[in-house]
Amino acid sequence: MDLAPHNQTAIAAAYKAAEILRARFGNISHVRKKDAVEIVTEADTEAEKEIITTIRSRFPEHSILGEESGLNDGANDFRWVIDPLDGTVNFAHQVPIFCISIALVHRDEIVLGVILNPVDGQLYTAQRGQGAHLNGQPIQVSKVKAVADSLLVTGFPYHILEIFEPVIIRYGNCLKASQAVRRLGSAALDLCYVACGRFEAFWEQGLKAWDTAAGALIAGEAGASVTTFSNEPYNLGDHEILVSNGHIHQEMLELLRL
């Protein structure tokens, strides 16, 4: 399957969205709450529209699942899964840790992933079976062999108060066993940072497809183990994910087991 045109389109869409986010960063005039804790800025909406327009101009028959606009059905087996602004809370508070995430799914298999950090310009890309890249250079997971020597990263779901106890127990287990645990506020970037060896593992629950689709492929293509907390292969639509460098995966599964 030749995905070069799809890859080029995804990268172009990401850069167009990045221009919108950079222009809006530090200049948000309206923040809307989806619910009690989840927010949407005008930048989310504008960036998603630009991504959809760019994809539609090249692939009008494809379906698109966007965080803000929902599912727009197409006429074939391709579906784009996009998060125009992963790390919205950071963005709204002028914390420069956020990104654009675009994945392409073919018959329920993630085949392409593009994640762009508009602040530092780091572009993470992967096509299934072709490895993962950062700004065009190959990347791989770290070679650390034990959790005790590992830097981990996690995230807390928007509805954390509904599942507070299991989230905190897992966090505590990993904090006690590792060098440290970070919480950056962008699942897509967390996955990329595991892919390029900055972190040894990432776990989170309560996620949506657009949070993980592109990053899961990028991490997997960089050599990561990508599963659920029960060690089942990760599938698009799963609401929990554990991604590690592989060497510490079994240890991480034990720490996450309740």
Coordinates of C-alpha atoms in Angstrom, one line a residue:
M1 CA 0.0 0.0 0.0
D2 CA 1.5 3.3 -1.1
L3 CA 0.8 5.8 1.7
A4 CA 3.2 8.5 0.5
P5 CA 0.4 10.8 -0.7
H6 CA -1.4 10.3 2.6
N7 CA 1.7 11.0 4.6
Q8 CA 2.4 14.2 2.7
T9 CA -1.2 15.3 3.2
A10 CA -1.1 14.6 6.9
I11 CA 2.1 16.5 7.4
A12 CA 0.8 19.4 5.4
A13 CA -2.4 19.5 7.5
A14 CA -0.4 19.4 10.7
Y15 CA 1.7 22.3 9.7
K16 CA -1.3 24.4 8.7
A17 CA -2.9 23.6 12.1
A18 CA 0.3 24.5 13.8
E19 CA 0.2 28.0 12.3
I20 CA -3.2 28.5 13.8
L21 CA -2.1 27.2 17.2
R22 CA 1.0 29.4 17.3
A23 CA -1.0 32.5 16.4
R24 CA -3.5 31.7 19.2
F25 CA -1.0 30.6 21.8
G26 CA -1.1 33.1 24.7
N27 CA -4.0 34.9 23.0
I28 CA -7.1 32.9 23.9
S29 CA -10.2 35.1 24.3
H30 CA -12.8 32.4 24.8
V31 CA -12.6 29.0 26.5
R32 CA -15.7 26.7 26.4
K33 CA -16.2 23.9 28.9
K34 CA -17.3 20.5 27.4
D35 CA -18.3 19.5 30.9
A36 CA -17.2 20.2 34.4
V37 CA -13.4 19.9 33.6
E38 CA -12.8 19.4 29.9
I39 CA -12.4 22.6 27.9
V40 CA -12.3 23.6 24.3
T41 CA -10.6 26.7 23.0
E42 CA -11.4 28.5 19.7
A43 CA -8.0 27.2 18.6
D44 CA -9.1 23.6 18.8
T45 CA -12.1 24.3 16.5
E46 CA -10.1 26.4 14.0
A47 CA -7.3 23.9 13.8
E48 CA -9.6 21.0 13.3
K49 CA -11.4 22.7 10.5
E50 CA -8.1 23.4 8.7
I51 CA -7.0 19.8 9.0
I52 CA -10.3 18.5 7.7
T53 CA -10.3 20.9 4.8
T54 CA -6.7 19.8 3.9
I55 CA -7.6 16.1 4.0
R56 CA -10.9 16.5 2.2
S57 CA -9.2 18.4 -0.6
R58 CA -7.0 15.3 -1.4
F59 CA -9.2 12.4 -0.1
P60 CA -12.8 13.5 -0.3
E61 CA -14.0 9.9 0.0
H62 CA -12.3 9.2 3.3
S63 CA -14.1 9.2 6.7
I64 CA -12.8 11.6 9.4
L65 CA -13.1 11.2 13.1
G66 CA -12.3 14.5 14.9
E67 CA -12.3 15.2 18.6
E68 CA -14.4 18.3 18.1
S69 CA -16.5 17.5 15.1
G70 CA -17.2 13.8 15.6
L71 CA -17.4 11.2 12.8
N72 CA -17.9 12.2 9.2
D73 CA -18.5 9.0 7.2
G74 CA -16.9 8.5 3.9
A75 CA -17.3 5.9 1.1
N76 CA -14.3 3.6 1.6
D77 CA -12.2 1.7 4.2
F78 CA -10.0 4.7 5.2
R79 CA -10.7 6.7 8.3
W80 CA -8.6 9.6 9.6
V81 CA -8.5 10.1 13.4
I82 CA -7.5 13.6 14.4
D83 CA -6.8 15.6 17.6
P84 CA -6.2 19.2 16.5
L85 CA -4.9 20.1 20.0
D86 CA -3.8 17.4 22.4
G87 CA -3.0 19.2 25.6
T88 CA -5.7 21.8 25.5
V89 CA -5.5 22.6 29.2
N90 CA -1.8 23.3 28.9
F91 CA -2.5 25.5 25.8
A92 CA -5.2 27.5 27.6
H93 CA -2.8 28.1 30.5
Q94 CA 0.1 29.0 28.2
V95 CA 2.1 25.9 29.1
P96 CA 4.0 25.0 25.9
I97 CA 3.4 21.3 25.9
F98 CA 0.8 20.4 23.3
C99 CA 0.6 18.9 19.8
I100 CA -1.4 18.0 16.7
S101 CA -2.1 14.3 16.2
I102 CA -3.3 12.8 12.9
A103 CA -3.6 9.1 12.2
L104 CA -4.9 7.1 9.3
V105 CA -6.8 3.9 9.8
H106 CA -7.5 1.2 7.2
R107 CA -10.0 -1.4 8.1
D108 CA -9.4 -0.8 11.8
E109 CA -5.6 -1.0 11.5
I110 CA -3.6 2.1 12.2
V111 CA -1.3 2.5 9.2
L112 CA 0.0 6.1 9.5
G113 CA 0.7 8.5 12.3
V114 CA 1.8 12.1 12.3
I115 CA 2.3 14.2 15.5
L116 CA 3.7 17.8 15.4
N117 CA 4.7 19.9 18.4
P118 CA 4.1 23.5 17.1
V119 CA 6.4 25.0 19.8
D120 CA 9.7 23.2 19.2
G121 CA 8.9 22.0 15.6
Q122 CA 9.5 18.4 16.4
L123 CA 7.6 16.2 13.8
Y124 CA 7.1 12.5 14.7
T125 CA 6.0 10.3 11.8
A126 CA 5.4 6.6 11.2
Q127 CA 4.0 4.3 8.5
R128 CA 3.2 0.7 9.4
G129 CA 6.2 -1.5 8.7
Q130 CA 8.6 1.4 7.9
G131 CA 9.8 2.5 11.4
A132 CA 9.3 5.8 13.2
H133 CA 11.1 9.1 12.6
L134 CA 11.7 12.4 14.3
N135 CA 12.2 15.2 11.8
G136 CA 13.1 12.5 9.2
Q137 CA 15.6 10.7 11.4
P138 CA 15.0 7.1 12.7
I139 CA 14.1 6.8 16.4
Q140 CA 14.1 3.9 18.8
V141 CA 13.0 3.2 22.3
S142 CA 15.5 3.1 25.1
K143 CA 17.5 0.1 26.2
V144 CA 16.9 0.5 30.0
K145 CA 16.3 -3.0 31.5
A146 CA 14.6 -2.3 34.8
V147 CA 11.8 0.0 36.2
A148 CA 14.1 1.0 39.0
D149 CA 16.3 2.8 36.4
S150 CA 13.4 4.2 34.4
L151 CA 11.8 7.6 34.0
L152 CA 8.0 7.0 33.5
V153 CA 5.2 9.2 32.3
T154 CA 1.5 9.0 32.8
G155 CA -1.7 11.1 32.5
F156 CA -4.9 11.5 34.5
P157 CA -8.2 11.3 32.8
Y158 CA -10.7 14.1 32.8
H159 CA -13.1 12.0 34.8
I160 CA -10.4 11.0 37.4
L161 CA -12.8 11.7 40.3
E162 CA -15.0 8.8 39.1
I163 CA -12.0 6.3 39.1
F164 CA -9.8 8.1 41.6
E165 CA -8.7 5.1 43.7
P166 CA -7.4 2.8 40.9
V167 CA -5.6 5.7 39.2
I168 CA -3.8 6.8 42.4
I169 CA -2.9 3.2 43.4
R170 CA -1.3 2.6 40.0
Y171 CA 0.5 5.9 40.1
G172 CA 1.8 5.2 43.6
N173 CA 3.0 1.7 42.6
C174 CA 5.0 3.2 39.7
L175 CA 6.3 6.2 41.6
K176 CA 7.7 3.9 44.3
A177 CA 9.3 1.5 41.9
S178 CA 10.9 3.9 39.4
Q179 CA 13.4 6.8 39.3
A180 CA 10.5 9.2 38.8
V181 CA 7.1 9.7 37.1
R182 CA 6.2 12.7 35.0
R183 CA 2.8 14.0 34.0
L184 CA 3.0 16.3 31.0
G185 CA -0.6 16.7 30.0
S186 CA -0.4 15.4 26.4
A187 CA -0.8 11.7 25.8
A188 CA 0.3 12.0 22.2
L189 CA 3.6 13.6 23.1
D190 CA 4.0 11.1 26.0
L191 CA 3.8 8.3 23.4
C192 CA 6.3 10.0 21.1
Y193 CA 8.7 10.6 24.0
V194 CA 8.7 6.8 24.8
A195 CA 9.3 6.2 21.1
C196 CA 12.5 8.3 21.0
G197 CA 13.8 7.0 24.4
R198 CA 13.1 10.0 26.6
F199 CA 10.8 7.9 28.8
E200 CA 10.8 4.2 29.3
A201 CA 7.0 3.7 29.7
F202 CA 3.7 5.5 29.5
W203 CA 0.4 4.4 30.9
E204 CA -3.1 6.0 31.1
Q205 CA -6.7 5.1 31.3
G206 CA -9.9 6.9 30.2
L207 CA -8.5 7.7 26.8
K208 CA -10.2 8.2 23.4
A209 CA -9.1 7.0 20.0
W210 CA -7.8 10.4 18.9
D211 CA -5.5 10.6 22.0
T212 CA -3.6 7.5 21.1
A213 CA -4.0 6.4 17.5
A214 CA -1.0 8.2 15.9
G215 CA 1.2 7.9 19.0
A216 CA 0.6 4.2 19.4
L217 CA 1.7 3.5 15.9
I218 CA 4.8 5.8 16.2
A219 CA 5.8 4.1 19.5
G220 CA 5.2 0.6 18.1
E221 CA 7.3 1.3 15.0
A222 CA 10.1 2.6 17.2
G223 CA 10.2 -0.8 18.9
A224 CA 7.8 -0.3 21.9
S225 CA 5.5 -2.8 23.3
V226 CA 1.9 -1.5 23.1
T227 CA -0.8 -3.2 25.1
T228 CA -3.7 -2.8 27.5
F229 CA -3.1 -3.1 31.2
S230 CA -4.0 -6.8 30.9
N231 CA -1.4 -7.3 28.2
E232 CA -3.8 -7.6 25.3
P233 CA -2.7 -6.1 22.1
Y234 CA -3.8 -2.4 21.9
N235 CA -6.7 -1.8 19.5
L236 CA -8.1 1.4 18.3
G237 CA -10.9 2.3 20.7
D238 CA -9.4 0.7 23.8
H239 CA -9.7 3.2 26.7
E240 CA -6.4 2.2 28.4
I241 CA -2.9 1.8 27.1
L242 CA 0.5 0.7 28.4
V243 CA 3.5 1.5 26.1
S244 CA 7.0 0.6 27.2
N245 CA 10.5 0.0 25.7
G246 CA 9.7 -3.7 25.9
H247 CA 12.4 -4.5 28.4
I248 CA 10.3 -3.3 31.4
H249 CA 6.9 -4.3 30.1
Q250 CA 6.3 -7.2 32.3
E251 CA 7.4 -5.2 35.4
M252 CA 5.0 -2.4 34.4
L253 CA 2.1 -4.9 34.0
E254 CA 2.7 -6.1 37.5
L255 CA 2.7 -2.6 38.9
L256 CA -0.5 -1.7 37.1
R257 CA -2.3 -4.9 38.2
L258 CA -4.9 -4.3 41.0

